[in-house]
XYZ file of N, CA, C and O in Angstrom:
484
model
N -103.100 73.755 -8.997
C -102.168 73.898 -10.107
C -102.267 72.662 -10.999
O -102.180 71.533 -10.523
N -102.420 72.890 -12.290
C -102.488 71.800 -13.253
C -101.136 71.091 -13.320
O -100.081 71.723 -13.380
N -101.195 69.764 -13.276
C -99.977 68.986 -13.448
C -100.222 67.890 -14.464
O -101.216 67.172 -14.399
N -99.304 67.769 -15.412
C -99.264 66.668 -16.360
C -97.909 65.996 -16.184
O -96.872 66.636 -16.392
N -97.917 64.745 -15.790
C -96.675 64.040 -15.488
C -96.533 62.852 -16.424
O -97.293 61.880 -16.341
N -95.540 62.945 -17.300
C -95.270 61.880 -18.259
C -94.262 60.886 -17.684
O -93.373 61.264 -16.913
N -94.388 59.634 -18.110
C -93.443 58.598 -17.699
C -93.428 57.492 -18.739
O -94.275 57.464 -19.640
N -92.457 56.592 -18.594
C -92.411 55.428 -19.465
C -91.339 55.448 -20.530
O -91.157 54.450 -21.244
N -90.655 56.566 -20.658
C -89.598 56.636 -21.657
C -88.383 55.836 -21.248
O -88.314 55.280 -20.153
N -87.418 55.773 -22.166
C -86.203 55.041 -21.869
C -85.331 54.869 -23.090
O -85.614 55.421 -24.158
N -84.277 54.087 -22.915
C -83.349 53.756 -23.998
C -83.692 52.373 -24.519
O -83.676 51.403 -23.751
N -84.024 52.301 -25.796
C -84.397 51.026 -26.409
C -83.685 50.872 -27.741
O -83.132 51.835 -28.280
N -83.747 49.660 -28.266
C -83.157 49.386 -29.573
C -84.203 49.505 -30.670
O -85.417 49.398 -30.397
N -83.783 49.740 -31.885
C -84.744 49.763 -33.005
C -85.572 48.496 -33.029
O -85.058 47.397 -32.829
N -86.873 48.679 -33.249
C -87.785 47.552 -33.270
C -88.454 47.263 -31.941
O -89.439 46.509 -31.899
N -87.950 47.845 -30.882
C -88.529 47.636 -29.557
C -89.812 48.441 -29.377
O -90.182 49.257 -30.232
N -90.446 48.226 -28.235
C -91.688 48.919 -27.896
C -91.553 49.633 -26.557
O -90.755 49.233 -25.708
N -92.343 50.684 -26.404
C -92.483 51.397 -25.136
C -93.927 51.841 -24.987
O -94.611 52.084 -25.987
N -94.350 51.989 -23.743
C -95.675 52.542 -23.464
C -95.502 53.755 -22.564
O -95.030 53.624 -21.432
N -95.872 54.894 -23.080
C -95.805 56.128 -22.320
C -97.123 56.377 -21.604
O -98.197 56.020 -22.118
N -97.035 57.009 -20.448
C -98.222 57.391 -19.692
C -98.122 58.860 -19.321
O -97.028 59.407 -19.177
N -99.269 59.465 -19.147
C -99.341 60.860 -18.693
C -100.508 60.951 -17.722
O -101.658 60.727 -18.114
N -100.196 61.275 -16.489
C -101.223 61.398 -15.469
C -101.501 62.875 -15.222
O -100.579 63.658 -14.996
N -102.766 63.216 -15.254
C -103.179 64.601 -15.060
C -103.776 64.787 -13.674
O -104.515 63.927 -13.174
N -103.467 65.910 -13.069
C -104.079 66.264 -11.786
C -104.449 67.740 -11.799
O -103.850 68.545 -12.522
N -105.429 68.073 -10.988
C -105.955 69.453 -10.942
C -106.310 69.926 -12.351
O -106.024 71.065 -12.735
N -106.924 69.041 -13.118
C -107.191 69.297 -14.531
C -108.423 68.506 -14.924
O -108.537 67.327 -14.588
N -109.338 69.141 -15.633
C -110.568 68.469 -16.074
C -110.263 67.598 -17.286
O -110.700 67.858 -18.414
N -109.517 66.537 -17.029
C -108.961 65.698 -18.087
C -110.025 65.225 -19.078
O -109.844 65.303 -20.295
N -111.125 64.767 -18.567
C -112.156 64.205 -19.428
C -112.849 65.220 -20.318
O -113.579 64.829 -21.238
N -112.615 66.487 -20.086
C -113.240 67.540 -20.889
C -112.349 68.017 -22.032
O -112.735 68.939 -22.774
N -111.182 67.405 -22.167
C -110.207 67.874 -23.139
C -109.845 66.807 -24.166
O -109.622 65.642 -23.816
N -109.778 67.205 -25.430
C -109.001 66.435 -26.388
C -107.544 66.512 -25.920
O -107.111 67.532 -25.368
N -106.791 65.439 -26.154
C -105.406 65.408 -25.711
C -104.493 64.965 -26.853
O -104.906 64.198 -27.732
N -103.272 65.438 -26.799
C -102.280 65.095 -27.819
C -100.983 64.618 -27.164
O -100.697 64.935 -26.008
N -100.224 63.882 -27.941
C -98.820 63.632 -27.640
C -98.005 64.463 -28.633
O -98.308 64.493 -29.835
N -96.995 65.088 -28.098
C -96.112 65.951 -28.879
C -94.678 65.531 -28.554
O -94.399 65.141 -27.421
N -93.789 65.587 -29.517
C -92.403 65.230 -29.243
C -91.462 66.311 -29.757
O -91.778 67.033 -30.707
N -90.330 66.386 -29.099
C -89.327 67.365 -29.501
C -87.977 66.682 -29.560
O -87.439 66.246 -28.532
N -87.448 66.571 -30.765
C -86.139 65.964 -30.967
C -85.051 66.990 -30.633
O -85.299 68.199 -30.664
N -83.866 66.519 -30.326
C -82.780 67.445 -29.985
C -82.551 68.489 -31.074
O -82.425 68.157 -32.256
N -82.557 69.749 -30.676
C -82.273 70.830 -31.606
C -83.407 71.194 -32.538
O -83.220 71.997 -33.460
N -84.582 70.604 -32.301
C -85.720 70.886 -33.178
C -86.910 71.405 -32.373
O -86.940 71.305 -31.150
N -87.884 71.935 -33.068
C -89.111 72.386 -32.436
C -90.042 71.223 -32.156
O -89.799 70.098 -32.616
N -91.087 71.448 -31.394
C -92.028 70.371 -31.088
C -92.816 69.930 -32.315
O -93.180 70.764 -33.159
N -93.071 68.642 -32.390
C -93.870 68.060 -33.459
C -95.041 67.317 -32.857
O -94.868 66.517 -31.934
N -96.199 67.563 -33.406
C -97.389 66.831 -32.995
C -97.281 65.388 -33.461
O -96.871 65.115 -34.593
N -97.660 64.445 -32.590
C -97.557 63.027 -32.887
C -98.928 62.375 -33.060
O -99.165 61.638 -34.018
N -99.830 62.669 -32.112
C -101.113 61.976 -32.126
C -102.094 62.741 -31.263
O -101.702 63.504 -30.383
N -103.379 62.514 -31.510
C -104.421 63.138 -30.702
C -105.561 62.159 -30.477
O -105.764 61.230 -31.267
N -106.313 62.413 -29.419
C -107.479 61.600 -29.095
C -108.559 62.528 -28.564
O -108.271 63.473 -27.829
N -109.786 62.251 -28.959
C -110.850 63.129 -28.509
C -111.261 62.793 -27.077
O -110.726 61.882 -26.452
N -112.214 63.535 -26.563
C -112.522 63.488 -25.138
C -112.941 62.110 -24.655
O -112.549 61.688 -23.565
N -113.727 61.403 -25.464
C -114.190 60.095 -25.002
C -113.360 58.946 -25.545
O -113.670 57.778 -25.285
N -112.323 59.269 -26.290
C -111.416 58.242 -26.791
C -111.853 57.573 -28.065
O -111.185 56.649 -28.542
N -112.945 58.024 -28.625
C -113.476 57.352 -29.802
C -112.851 57.762 -31.123
O -113.019 57.077 -32.135
N -112.148 58.868 -31.135
C -111.552 59.372 -32.377
C -110.072 59.654 -32.131
O -109.718 60.345 -31.177
N -109.246 59.108 -32.986
C -107.806 59.307 -32.875
C -107.232 59.709 -34.236
O -107.793 59.375 -35.287
N -106.111 60.423 -34.188
C -105.386 60.804 -35.403
C -103.901 60.704 -35.133
O -103.453 60.851 -33.986
N -103.148 60.442 -36.198
C -101.709 60.240 -36.057
C -100.953 60.975 -37.148
O -101.432 61.124 -38.278
N -99.747 61.399 -36.803
C -98.840 61.894 -37.815
C -98.457 60.744 -38.740
O -98.387 59.585 -38.305
N -98.205 61.046 -39.988
C -97.864 59.999 -40.960
C -96.635 59.209 -40.511
O -96.535 58.014 -40.778
N -95.729 59.866 -39.840
C -94.475 59.221 -39.450
C -94.657 58.117 -38.417
O -93.774 57.268 -38.255
N -95.778 58.109 -37.718
C -95.993 57.106 -36.666
C -97.218 56.239 -36.931
O -97.478 55.286 -36.187
N -97.952 56.544 -37.971
C -99.180 55.810 -38.262
C -98.873 54.332 -38.459
O -97.927 53.965 -39.164
N -99.660 53.485 -37.800
C -99.453 52.044 -37.899
C -98.480 51.492 -36.884
O -98.381 50.268 -36.702
N -97.756 52.372 -36.206
C -96.790 51.927 -35.187
C -97.179 52.387 -33.779
O -96.891 51.685 -32.809
N -97.790 53.551 -33.675
C -98.166 54.116 -32.382
C -99.674 54.038 -32.198
O -100.437 54.162 -33.164
N -100.106 53.884 -30.943
C -101.524 53.877 -30.600
C -101.747 54.741 -29.372
O -101.138 54.500 -28.325
N -102.605 55.726 -29.522
C -102.953 56.600 -28.410
C -104.235 56.091 -27.767
O -105.132 55.581 -28.442
N -104.324 56.223 -26.457
C -105.535 55.822 -25.736
C -105.620 56.633 -24.455
O -104.671 57.337 -24.085
N -106.749 56.511 -23.795
C -106.924 57.257 -22.556
C -107.863 56.506 -21.626
O -108.716 55.723 -22.071
N -107.703 56.779 -20.335
C -108.591 56.245 -19.305
C -109.040 57.445 -18.488
O -108.301 57.923 -17.616
N -110.212 57.931 -18.769
C -110.683 59.137 -18.091
C -110.925 58.905 -16.612
O -110.812 59.842 -15.804
N -111.245 57.688 -16.222
C -111.442 57.383 -14.800
C -110.133 57.517 -14.020
O -110.152 57.797 -12.817
N -109.028 57.326 -14.714
C -107.712 57.427 -14.083
C -106.980 58.708 -14.454
O -105.819 58.885 -14.084
N -107.658 59.573 -15.211
C -107.016 60.825 -15.672
C -105.668 60.544 -16.329
O -104.685 61.275 -16.094
N -105.639 59.538 -17.163
C -104.371 59.095 -17.739
C -104.465 58.952 -19.253
O -105.435 58.403 -19.778
N -103.432 59.441 -19.910
C -103.263 59.336 -21.355
C -102.112 58.374 -21.623
O -101.120 58.371 -20.893
N -102.246 57.582 -22.676
C -101.217 56.595 -23.009
C -100.763 56.753 -24.455
O -101.497 57.261 -25.308
N -99.541 56.274 -24.696
C -99.051 56.149 -26.061
C -98.265 54.847 -26.164
O -97.179 54.730 -25.589
N -98.838 53.875 -26.847
C -98.148 52.623 -27.117
C -97.321 52.800 -28.376
O -97.877 53.126 -29.434
N -96.032 52.603 -28.259
C -95.128 52.801 -29.389
C -94.460 51.481 -29.737
O -93.734 50.916 -28.912
N -94.730 50.997 -30.917
C -94.152 49.737 -31.392
C -93.199 49.996 -32.546
O -93.270 51.040 -33.200
N -92.348 49.037 -32.804
C -91.403 49.121 -33.913
C -90.685 50.474 -33.929
O -90.659 51.176 -34.951
N -90.118 50.815 -32.806
C -89.477 52.119 -32.679
C -88.282 52.247 -33.607
O -87.564 51.268 -33.870
N -88.075 53.458 -34.092
C -87.001 53.768 -35.019
C -86.101 54.855 -34.421
O -86.563 55.637 -33.579
N -84.872 54.951 -34.859
C -83.992 56.010 -34.332
C -84.592 57.407 -34.477
O -84.383 58.265 -33.604
N -85.349 57.634 -35.526
C -85.952 58.960 -35.728
C -87.080 59.258 -34.753
O -87.605 60.377 -34.735
N -87.468 58.278 -33.939
C -88.453 58.524 -32.889
C -87.806 59.096 -31.632
O -88.508 59.452 -30.677
N -86.496 59.188 -31.612
C -85.780 59.730 -30.460
C -86.199 61.169 -30.214
O -86.097 62.024 -31.105
N -86.691 61.450 -29.010
C -87.195 62.781 -28.662
C -87.650 62.767 -27.207
O -87.729 61.714 -26.575
N -87.950 63.945 -26.712
C -88.686 64.053 -25.461
C -90.167 64.108 -25.815
O -90.567 64.880 -26.701
N -90.954 63.294 -25.155
C -92.382 63.186 -25.444
C -93.178 63.880 -24.350
O -92.963 63.644 -23.153
N -94.110 64.708 -24.779
C -94.973 65.468 -23.881
C -96.434 65.140 -24.174
O -96.809 64.970 -25.334
N -97.241 65.115 -23.137
C -98.680 65.119 -23.368
C -99.151 66.566 -23.287
O -98.618 67.356 -22.508
N -100.112 66.893 -24.096
C -100.539 68.281 -24.226
C -102.041 68.360 -24.372
O -102.629 67.590 -25.144
N -102.656 69.282 -23.673
C -104.087 69.521 -23.906
C -104.304 70.041 -25.319
O -103.482 70.799 -25.848
N -105.406 69.608 -25.915
C -105.731 70.123 -27.232
C -105.499 69.124 -28.334
O -104.983 68.020 -28.118
N -105.886 69.531 -29.525
C -105.686 68.695 -30.701
C -104.585 69.283 -31.570
O -103.849 70.176 -31.135
N -104.505 68.788 -32.792
C -103.431 69.223 -33.699
C -103.415 70.730 -33.874
O -102.364 71.340 -34.015
N -104.610 71.344 -33.863
C -104.678 72.771 -34.158
C -104.492 73.652 -32.925
O -104.227 74.842 -33.070
N -104.599 73.071 -31.735
C -104.604 73.910 -30.534
C -103.540 73.559 -29.498
O -103.353 74.310 -28.546
N -102.840 72.427 -29.680
C -101.957 71.979 -28.592
C -100.912 73.038 -28.236
O -100.538 73.174 -27.062
N -100.422 73.782 -29.203
C -99.366 74.761 -28.935
C -99.847 75.934 -28.096
O -99.031 76.683 -27.538
N -101.153 76.087 -27.994
C -101.704 77.200 -27.218
C -101.560 76.967 -25.717
O -101.697 77.907 -24.930
N -101.325 75.724 -25.337
C -101.321 75.388 -23.917
C -99.962 74.893 -23.456
O -99.850 74.074 -22.544
N -98.906 75.395 -24.045
C -97.567 74.920 -23.739
C -97.231 75.124 -22.257
O -96.443 74.353 -21.692
N -97.848 76.109 -21.641
C -97.550 76.361 -20.237
C -98.088 75.246 -19.331
O -97.706 75.161 -18.163
N -98.945 74.402 -19.872
C -99.501 73.301 -19.084
C -98.724 71.996 -19.281
O -98.963 71.023 -18.572
N -97.826 71.965 -20.235
C -97.077 70.732 -20.499
C -96.235 70.365 -19.283
O -95.774 71.232 -18.521
N -96.004 69.072 -19.132
C -95.138 68.612 -18.062
C -93.677 68.648 -18.465
O -93.304 69.332 -19.417
N -92.879 67.875 -17.746
C -91.440 67.843 -18.016
C -91.090 66.924 -19.181
O -89.988 66.979 -19.705
N -92.041 66.120 -19.566
C -91.786 65.206 -20.671
C -91.061 63.951 -20.206
O -90.537 63.876 -19.091
N -91.034 62.957 -21.091
C -90.289 61.734 -20.825
C -89.412 61.441 -22.040
O -89.900 61.442 -23.169
N -88.119 61.216 -21.833
C -87.210 61.036 -22.965
C -87.263 59.617 -23.515
O -87.290 58.638 -22.763
N -87.254 59.542 -24.821
C -87.191 58.278 -25.534
C -85.963 58.316 -26.441
O -85.817 59.245 -27.245
N -85.114 57.332 -26.285
C -83.925 57.219 -27.123
C -83.931 55.852 -27.785
O -84.002 54.829 -27.101
N -83.874 55.861 -29.101
C -83.865 54.624 -29.870
C -82.513 54.517 -30.567
O -82.202 55.305 -31.458
N -81.720 53.558 -30.123
C -80.361 53.439 -30.647
C -79.875 52.006 -30.511
O -80.200 51.315 -29.542
N -79.119 51.584 -31.497
C -78.524 50.261 -31.427
C -77.124 50.331 -30.810
O -76.463 49.309 -30.662
């Protein structure tokens, strides 16, 4: 059974940083482009960032560009999201998702439980 387990979220103040991790098991992690997706309370999921299979190509939503950095370690089957200068509007549950911007929603059944991020003073 495919498992994607996110961690690293928490309650932080504006301007703080967090590093999210997503560990994959029973999944050919290195064969997939991967994305981070977030869902704010009462809203639908929003794509945040993507990284290609070997980590050489990344893309970001305009709202996080320059503040967030996606990376991966295929040897550890792990996806990361470094989030700096966090803002209240970054408050959401964060999920790692197989696929890129155009395909991540196709694999929602593979998403994990997510990790909550709350940015508040």
